Tab-separated table of C-alpha atoms in Angstrom:
chain	number	residue	atom	x	y	z
A	1	MET	CA	0.085	0.370	-0.099
A	2	GLY	CA	2.114	3.059	-1.332
A	3	VAL	CA	1.522	6.399	-1.025
A	4	ALA	CA	1.032	6.751	-4.536
A	5	GLN	CA	-1.822	5.004	-4.722
A	6	ASN	CA	-3.291	7.209	-2.193
A	7	PRO	CA	-5.705	9.375	-4.968
A	8	THR	CA	-5.651	12.604	-2.737
A	9	THR	CA	-1.662	12.584	-3.630
A	10	THR	CA	-1.690	11.939	-7.477
A	11	LEU	CA	-3.731	15.113	-8.137
A	12	PRO	CA	-1.784	18.206	-9.054
A	13	ARG	CA	-1.981	20.814	-6.954
A	14	ALA	CA	-2.477	24.406	-8.692
A	15	GLY	CA	0.831	26.041	-9.205
A	16	VAL	CA	2.825	24.140	-6.850
A	17	ALA	CA	3.411	20.152	-7.556
A	18	GLN	CA	4.567	20.570	-11.038
A	19	GLY	CA	7.463	23.222	-9.660
A	20	GLN	CA	8.273	20.774	-6.773
A	21	LYS	CA	8.586	17.805	-9.280
A	22	THR	CA	10.949	19.148	-11.479
A	23	GLY	CA	12.843	21.816	-9.689
A	24	SER	CA	11.770	24.905	-12.094
A	25	PHE	CA	9.337	27.572	-10.060
A	26	GLY	CA	9.970	30.341	-12.755
A	27	VAL	CA	11.133	33.586	-11.645
A	28	VAL	CA	10.174	35.843	-8.407
A	29	THR	CA	11.288	39.419	-7.709
A	30	THR	CA	11.289	40.840	-4.554
A	31	THR	CA	13.850	43.345	-2.726
A	32	LEU	CA	16.772	42.303	-1.139
A	33	ASP	CA	15.771	43.273	2.054
A	34	GLN	CA	12.519	41.250	2.063
A	35	ALA	CA	14.441	38.158	1.180
A	36	VAL	CA	17.208	38.693	3.602
A	37	ASN	CA	14.105	39.533	6.774
A	38	TRP	CA	12.479	36.429	5.136
A	39	GLY	CA	15.202	34.160	5.961
A	40	ARG	CA	15.696	35.363	9.197
A	41	THR	CA	12.097	35.852	10.564
A	42	ARG	CA	11.394	31.897	9.356
A	43	ALA	CA	14.286	30.710	10.990
A	44	MET	CA	14.604	32.495	14.052
A	45	TRP	CA	16.706	30.279	16.818
A	46	PRO	CA	15.688	31.197	20.528
A	47	MET	CA	18.521	30.275	22.798
A	48	LEU	CA	17.433	27.465	25.498
A	49	PHE	CA	17.254	28.939	28.993
A	50	GLY	CA	15.111	29.714	31.374
A	51	LEU	CA	14.807	31.896	34.558
A	52	ALA	CA	11.641	31.345	36.238
A	53	CYS	CA	8.283	30.328	36.271
A	54	CYS	CA	7.738	32.145	32.572
A	55	ALA	CA	10.321	29.338	31.384
A	56	ILE	CA	7.350	26.643	31.976
A	57	GLU	CA	5.307	28.735	29.793
A	58	MET	CA	8.105	28.688	27.429
A	59	MET	CA	8.398	25.241	27.031
A	60	ALA	CA	4.703	24.776	26.858
A	61	THR	CA	4.750	27.203	23.731
A	62	GLN	CA	7.508	24.983	22.372
A	63	ALA	CA	6.013	21.839	23.156
A	64	SER	CA	3.722	20.078	20.700
A	65	HIS	CA	0.337	21.340	21.258
A	66	TYR	CA	1.504	25.088	20.541
A	67	ASP	CA	4.320	24.260	18.372
A	68	MET	CA	6.651	26.845	18.041
A	69	SER	CA	8.507	25.149	15.124
A	70	ARG	CA	5.584	26.552	13.149
A	71	PHE	CA	7.428	29.512	12.894
A	72	GLY	CA	10.386	28.119	11.926
A	73	MET	CA	11.930	27.578	15.582
A	74	GLU	CA	12.457	24.121	15.321
A	75	LEU	CA	14.329	24.177	17.987
A	76	MET	CA	15.981	25.565	21.158
A	77	ARG	CA	19.764	26.156	20.778
A	78	ALA	CA	21.804	25.373	24.291
A	79	SER	CA	24.636	27.855	22.861
A	80	PRO	CA	24.014	31.659	22.157
A	81	ARG	CA	26.780	31.258	19.144
A	82	GLN	CA	23.658	29.595	17.594
A	83	SER	CA	20.911	31.805	18.536
A	84	ASP	CA	19.076	34.819	16.909
A	85	LEU	CA	16.424	35.141	19.774
A	86	MET	CA	16.962	35.393	23.442
A	87	ILE	CA	13.799	35.011	25.309
A	88	VAL	CA	14.357	36.152	28.539
A	89	ALA	CA	11.591	34.448	30.771
A	90	GLY	CA	11.404	35.015	34.204
A	91	ARG	CA	12.993	37.576	36.811
A	92	VAL	CA	16.448	38.099	36.327
A	93	SER	CA	18.643	38.757	39.736
A	94	ARG	CA	21.050	41.498	40.275
A	95	LYS	CA	23.632	38.272	40.441
A	96	MET	CA	22.095	36.622	36.955
A	97	ALA	CA	22.384	40.284	35.403
A	98	PRO	CA	26.314	39.752	34.215
A	99	VAL	CA	25.710	36.622	32.815
A	100	LEU	CA	22.526	37.338	31.076
A	101	ARG	CA	24.498	40.318	29.144
A	102	ARG	CA	27.448	38.097	28.476
A	103	LEU	CA	25.178	35.422	27.133
A	104	TYR	CA	24.057	38.554	24.718
A	105	ASP	CA	27.585	39.780	24.054
A	106	GLN	CA	28.110	36.103	22.585
A	107	MET	CA	25.134	35.383	20.357
A	108	PRO	CA	26.139	36.463	16.735
A	109	ALA	CA	24.270	39.567	15.503
A	110	PRO	CA	21.564	40.273	14.471
A	111	LYS	CA	19.960	39.521	17.557
A	112	TRP	CA	16.683	39.735	19.036
A	113	VAL	CA	15.522	40.069	22.827
A	114	ILE	CA	12.203	39.152	23.938
A	115	ALA	CA	11.463	39.933	27.476
A	116	MET	CA	9.039	37.765	28.391
A	117	GLY	CA	6.684	38.216	31.501
A	118	ASP	CA	6.022	40.811	33.606
A	119	CYS	CA	9.326	40.493	35.782
A	120	ALA	CA	11.547	40.681	32.736
A	121	SER	CA	10.016	43.808	31.379
A	122	CYS	CA	9.678	45.840	34.735
A	123	GLY	CA	10.518	43.611	37.524
A	124	GLY	CA	7.058	42.744	38.067
A	125	ILE	CA	5.841	42.034	41.588
A	126	PHE	CA	9.424	42.229	42.606
A	127	ASN	CA	9.970	45.527	43.194
A	128	ASN	CA	13.303	45.251	46.022
A	129	TYR	CA	16.943	45.503	45.847
A	130	ALA	CA	17.553	41.834	44.637
A	131	ILE	CA	15.469	41.523	41.247
A	132	LEU	CA	16.564	43.820	37.806
A	133	GLN	CA	13.541	46.435	37.423
A	134	GLY	CA	13.446	45.201	33.746
A	135	VAL	CA	15.994	43.271	31.572
A	136	ASP	CA	15.937	46.205	29.418
A	137	GLU	CA	18.192	47.830	31.899
A	138	ILE	CA	20.961	45.697	30.470
A	139	VAL	CA	20.125	44.523	27.093
A	140	PRO	CA	18.304	46.277	24.713
A	141	VAL	CA	14.473	44.650	24.248
A	142	ASP	CA	12.487	44.453	21.196
A	143	VAL	CA	9.174	42.790	22.505
A	144	TYR	CA	7.538	42.655	25.654
A	145	VAL	CA	5.061	40.422	26.572
A	146	ALA	CA	2.969	41.157	29.218
A	147	GLY	CA	1.428	38.544	31.701
A	148	CYS	CA	2.357	36.761	35.116
A	149	PRO	CA	3.188	34.447	33.609
A	150	PRO	CA	1.867	35.002	29.927
A	151	ARG	CA	0.279	32.092	28.080
A	152	PRO	CA	1.401	30.634	25.192
A	153	GLU	CA	-0.859	32.267	22.629
A	154	GLN	CA	0.772	35.809	24.186
A	155	LEU	CA	4.315	34.498	23.745
A	156	LEU	CA	3.451	33.248	20.565
A	157	HIS	CA	1.735	36.879	19.889
A	158	GLY	CA	5.040	38.322	20.865
A	159	ILE	CA	6.892	36.404	18.460
A	160	MET	CA	4.738	37.294	15.495
A	161	THR	CA	4.840	40.830	16.593
A	162	LEU	CA	8.670	40.717	16.506
A	163	HIS	CA	8.196	38.800	13.189
A	164	GLU	CA	6.662	41.855	12.046
A	165	LYS	CA	9.748	44.142	13.228
A	166	VAL	CA	12.105	42.413	11.564
A	167	MET	CA	10.289	42.533	8.227
A	168	GLN	CA	10.254	45.964	8.812
A	169	GLU	CA	14.643	46.486	9.012
A	170	LYS	CA	16.377	47.692	6.710
A	171	VAL	CA	19.222	45.074	6.239
A	172	PHE	CA	22.085	47.459	5.404
A	173	THR	CA	21.750	49.885	7.980
A	174	ARG	CA	21.253	47.552	11.155
B	1	MET	CA	14.841	5.455	73.145
B	2	SER	CA	15.063	8.877	75.132
B	3	ASP	CA	12.722	11.515	75.437
B	4	TYR	CA	13.188	15.239	75.783
B	5	GLN	CA	13.592	15.531	79.282
B	6	SER	CA	16.555	13.135	79.493
B	7	VAL	CA	18.069	14.427	76.690
B	8	ILE	CA	18.010	18.184	77.750
B	9	GLU	CA	18.843	16.891	81.277
B	10	SER	CA	22.119	15.219	80.389
B	11	ILE	CA	23.019	18.317	78.531
B	12	LYS	CA	22.556	20.355	81.026
B	13	ALA	CA	24.450	18.025	83.214
B	14	GLN	CA	27.225	18.165	81.243
B	15	PHE	CA	27.337	22.102	80.622
B	16	PRO	CA	25.635	23.839	83.728
B	17	ASP	CA	26.931	27.125	83.270
B	18	VAL	CA	26.807	27.016	79.391
B	19	VAL	CA	23.030	26.097	79.112
B	20	GLN	CA	21.700	29.781	79.981
B	21	ASP	CA	17.956	28.942	79.460
B	22	VAL	CA	15.290	26.421	78.025
B	23	VAL	CA	12.309	27.449	76.008
B	24	GLU	CA	9.384	24.780	75.425
B	25	PHE	CA	6.999	26.079	73.146
B	26	ARG	CA	4.190	23.489	71.431
B	27	GLY	CA	6.367	20.740	72.131
B	28	GLU	CA	9.742	22.309	70.656
B	29	TYR	CA	12.696	22.766	72.826
B	30	THR	CA	15.320	25.416	72.474
B	31	LEU	CA	18.481	25.235	74.717
B	32	VAL	CA	19.989	28.415	74.831
B	33	ILE	CA	23.680	28.391	74.784
B	34	GLU	CA	26.540	31.016	75.848
B	35	PRO	CA	27.768	31.521	72.335
B	36	ALA	CA	31.587	30.966	72.672
B	37	LYS	CA	30.837	27.294	73.593
B	38	ILE	CA	28.142	26.441	70.909
B	39	ALA	CA	30.700	23.525	69.319
B	40	GLU	CA	31.387	21.879	72.585
B	41	VAL	CA	27.806	21.496	73.157
B	42	ALA	CA	27.330	20.669	69.573
B	43	ARG	CA	29.696	18.046	69.509
B	44	PHE	CA	28.724	16.466	72.651
B	45	CYS	CA	24.955	16.481	71.537
B	46	ARG	CA	26.568	14.617	68.364
B	47	ASP	CA	28.497	12.105	70.031
B	48	ALA	CA	27.060	11.220	73.331
B	49	ASP	CA	25.359	8.198	73.898
B	50	GLY	CA	21.953	8.584	74.061
B	51	LEU	CA	21.921	11.678	72.080
B	52	GLU	CA	23.307	11.273	68.780
B	53	PHE	CA	22.142	14.562	66.971
B	54	THR	CA	24.180	13.014	64.138
B	55	ILE	CA	22.099	15.626	61.570
B	56	LEU	CA	22.465	19.559	61.380
B	57	SER	CA	19.336	20.295	59.877
B	58	ASP	CA	19.266	23.781	59.313
B	59	ILE	CA	21.369	26.852	60.772
B	60	GLY	CA	18.863	30.240	60.882
B	61	GLY	CA	19.795	33.923	61.596
B	62	ILE	CA	17.280	36.315	63.404
B	63	ASP	CA	17.079	39.951	63.366
B	64	TYR	CA	15.506	41.506	66.997
B	65	TYR	CA	16.044	44.663	65.561
B	66	PRO	CA	15.402	47.251	67.869
B	67	ASP	CA	16.239	44.863	70.994
B	68	GLU	CA	18.972	43.678	72.805
B	69	PRO	CA	20.832	41.467	72.300
B	70	ARG	CA	19.891	42.070	68.501
B	71	PHE	CA	20.943	39.145	66.654
B	72	ALA	CA	20.443	35.444	67.416
B	73	VAL	CA	21.501	32.259	65.383
B	74	SER	CA	19.701	29.025	65.771
B	75	TYR	CA	20.776	25.157	65.181
B	76	VAL	CA	18.385	22.657	64.398
B	77	LEU	CA	19.991	19.156	65.404
B	78	PHE	CA	18.062	16.016	64.572
B	79	SER	CA	18.877	12.683	65.825
B	80	LEU	CA	17.941	9.755	63.757
B	81	SER	CA	18.297	6.942	66.465
B	82	GLN	CA	16.244	8.842	68.877
B	83	ASN	CA	14.063	10.539	66.869
B	84	LEU	CA	14.280	14.093	68.394
B	85	THR	CA	14.587	17.400	67.171
B	86	ILE	CA	16.153	20.275	69.195
B	87	ARG	CA	17.350	23.618	68.489
B	88	LEU	CA	20.637	25.054	70.195
B	89	LYS	CA	20.361	29.052	70.190
B	90	VAL	CA	23.130	31.756	70.693
B	91	TYR	CA	21.998	35.249	71.281
B	92	LEU	CA	24.537	38.119	70.114
B	93	GLN	CA	25.220	41.459	70.218
B	94	GLU	CA	24.539	44.012	67.747
B	95	ASP	CA	28.219	45.382	66.962
B	96	SER	CA	30.264	43.262	65.643
B	97	PRO	CA	28.036	39.634	66.239
B	98	ARG	CA	30.592	36.842	65.727
B	99	VAL	CA	30.325	32.846	66.909
B	100	PRO	CA	32.311	30.107	66.299
B	101	THR	CA	31.988	27.847	63.618
B	102	LEU	CA	30.291	24.427	63.657
B	103	THR	CA	32.111	23.404	60.398
B	104	ASP	CA	34.521	21.022	62.389
B	105	VAL	CA	31.359	19.256	64.136
B	106	TYR	CA	29.067	18.846	61.478
B	107	SER	CA	30.552	19.684	57.395
B	108	SER	CA	27.333	20.190	56.220
B	109	ALA	CA	27.290	23.804	58.414
B	110	GLY	CA	29.436	25.293	55.419
B	111	TRP	CA	26.684	26.541	53.382
B	112	PRO	CA	24.462	27.606	56.114
B	113	GLU	CA	26.909	29.685	57.864
B	114	ARG	CA	27.649	31.202	54.528
B	115	GLU	CA	23.906	31.783	53.906
B	116	VAL	CA	23.921	33.550	57.515
B	117	TYR	CA	26.669	35.504	57.206
B	118	ASP	CA	25.491	36.684	53.772
B	119	MET	CA	21.978	37.741	54.816
B	120	PHE	CA	22.438	38.591	58.487
B	121	GLY	CA	25.996	39.590	58.835
B	122	VAL	CA	27.063	37.524	61.590
B	123	ALA	CA	30.743	36.148	61.540
B	124	PHE	CA	31.425	32.824	62.014
B	125	GLU	CA	35.111	32.342	63.421
B	126	GLY	CA	37.028	29.561	61.821
B	127	HIS	CA	35.116	29.079	58.997
B	128	PRO	CA	37.242	27.445	56.157
B	129	ASP	CA	35.455	29.935	53.409
B	130	PRO	CA	33.854	32.570	54.508
B	131	ARG	CA	31.957	34.062	51.709
B	132	ARG	CA	28.914	35.398	50.769
B	133	ILE	CA	26.750	32.653	49.158
B	134	LEU	CA	23.562	34.180	48.080
B	135	MET	CA	23.971	37.923	47.037
B	136	PRO	CA	27.314	38.784	44.637
B	137	PHE	CA	30.239	38.672	45.963
B	138	ASP	CA	30.884	42.584	45.664
B	139	TRP	CA	27.729	43.587	47.323
B	140	THR	CA	27.522	45.795	50.517
B	141	GLY	CA	25.308	45.423	53.443
B	142	HIS	CA	23.496	42.205	54.276
B	143	PRO	CA	20.103	42.530	53.255
B	144	LEU	CA	17.861	40.376	55.859
B	145	ARG	CA	18.590	42.719	58.587
B	146	LYS	CA	15.766	44.796	59.557
B	147	ASP	CA	17.521	47.767	59.061
B	148	TYR	CA	18.541	47.280	55.308
B	149	PRO	CA	16.643	49.253	52.721
B	150	LEU	CA	14.098	47.076	50.698
B	151	GLY	CA	15.478	49.085	47.497
B	152	TYR	CA	12.216	50.450	46.200
B	153	GLU	CA	12.083	51.592	42.746
B	154	GLU	CA	9.425	54.543	41.749
B	155	VAL	CA	6.244	52.888	39.422
B	156	GLN	CA	5.911	54.840	36.571
B	157	PHE	CA	2.718	56.326	35.389
B	158	SER	CA	2.046	59.147	33.415
B	159	PHE	CA	2.282	62.079	35.510
B	160	ASN	CA	6.152	60.920	36.446
B	161	TYR	CA	6.860	58.897	33.021
B	162	ASP	CA	9.867	61.250	31.991
B	163	ARG	CA	11.201	61.559	35.188
B	164	VAL	CA	11.488	57.784	36.297
B	165	LYS	CA	12.853	57.099	32.476
B	166	ASP	CA	15.416	59.579	33.214
B	167	GLN	CA	16.826	57.776	35.901
B	168	LYS	CA	16.144	54.523	34.501
B	169	PRO	CA	19.686	52.586	33.812
B	170	SER	CA	19.586	51.659	29.753
B	171	PRO	CA	22.329	49.332	28.157
B	172	ARG	CA	24.402	50.055	25.103
B	173	GLU	CA	23.750	48.054	21.982
């Protein structure tokens, strides 16, 4: 029982199936900005680290039910050298702050930062001496995701918002 | 099996002048010890027959500000063979509180003593590694002291938006 005997796969789909078989897609014109930004957004690898309870929601976003790999985030990279996106999921203590900044410095440009949750955005409920009052004190943040913790839909919306922002970037001026 | 009364009596018999007070609260017993002798009392509690408090469960610091003596350190000891828990407690004066270390008696005392030092500034004399453990090493002050400022940052609203924004640190790209 091969796949080819399935009648739905044997039908040619309009505009796609023929080109896929032969490798000849024809000609598409676009701008360099759009092409590069398309590549950047559709394969934006986040860094694998979590700091607090928001990381649980980040894991849920990554897992099969919400499935961040739908948006090109196939896998979290355990090394900053291979990451494009830093999702700061949780509160950052002042002892952790130099470590976080060092990780950010080790990421290759272009790189983006999402501050996930209230603690990473502004300190949240931890308005005291030990917690950084927003991770934007040490790294430049592109998107803030509110919530305590944000649900996976909210994080996905933050990632979509970041994609929109990246699509507006000029490649040679950043 | 010993009970609390026999345990406390044997400690008091061994150290008649060192045990300053015995406090009972809801079935928990606390022995107030002279600070300079805490290591000897702990060693006796660990080794003596019928006591055998071989586990140091925890070390806690207390700040009684503004009372005097201001600081206290409490040691929670547990005996597996007797199934008993007692607490040893020392009271320390406000200026330069210091107490001998228990690391010679219980090797597990190292990190809890570092934590008490970090949070309350109680010096443990003879500790092999007397650094901070929770706060950054270059931190000044001891955060769990009651006169330590909480480090409140002003909340940003529309009426003070610009002022708070100007005070807030921001990173270089």
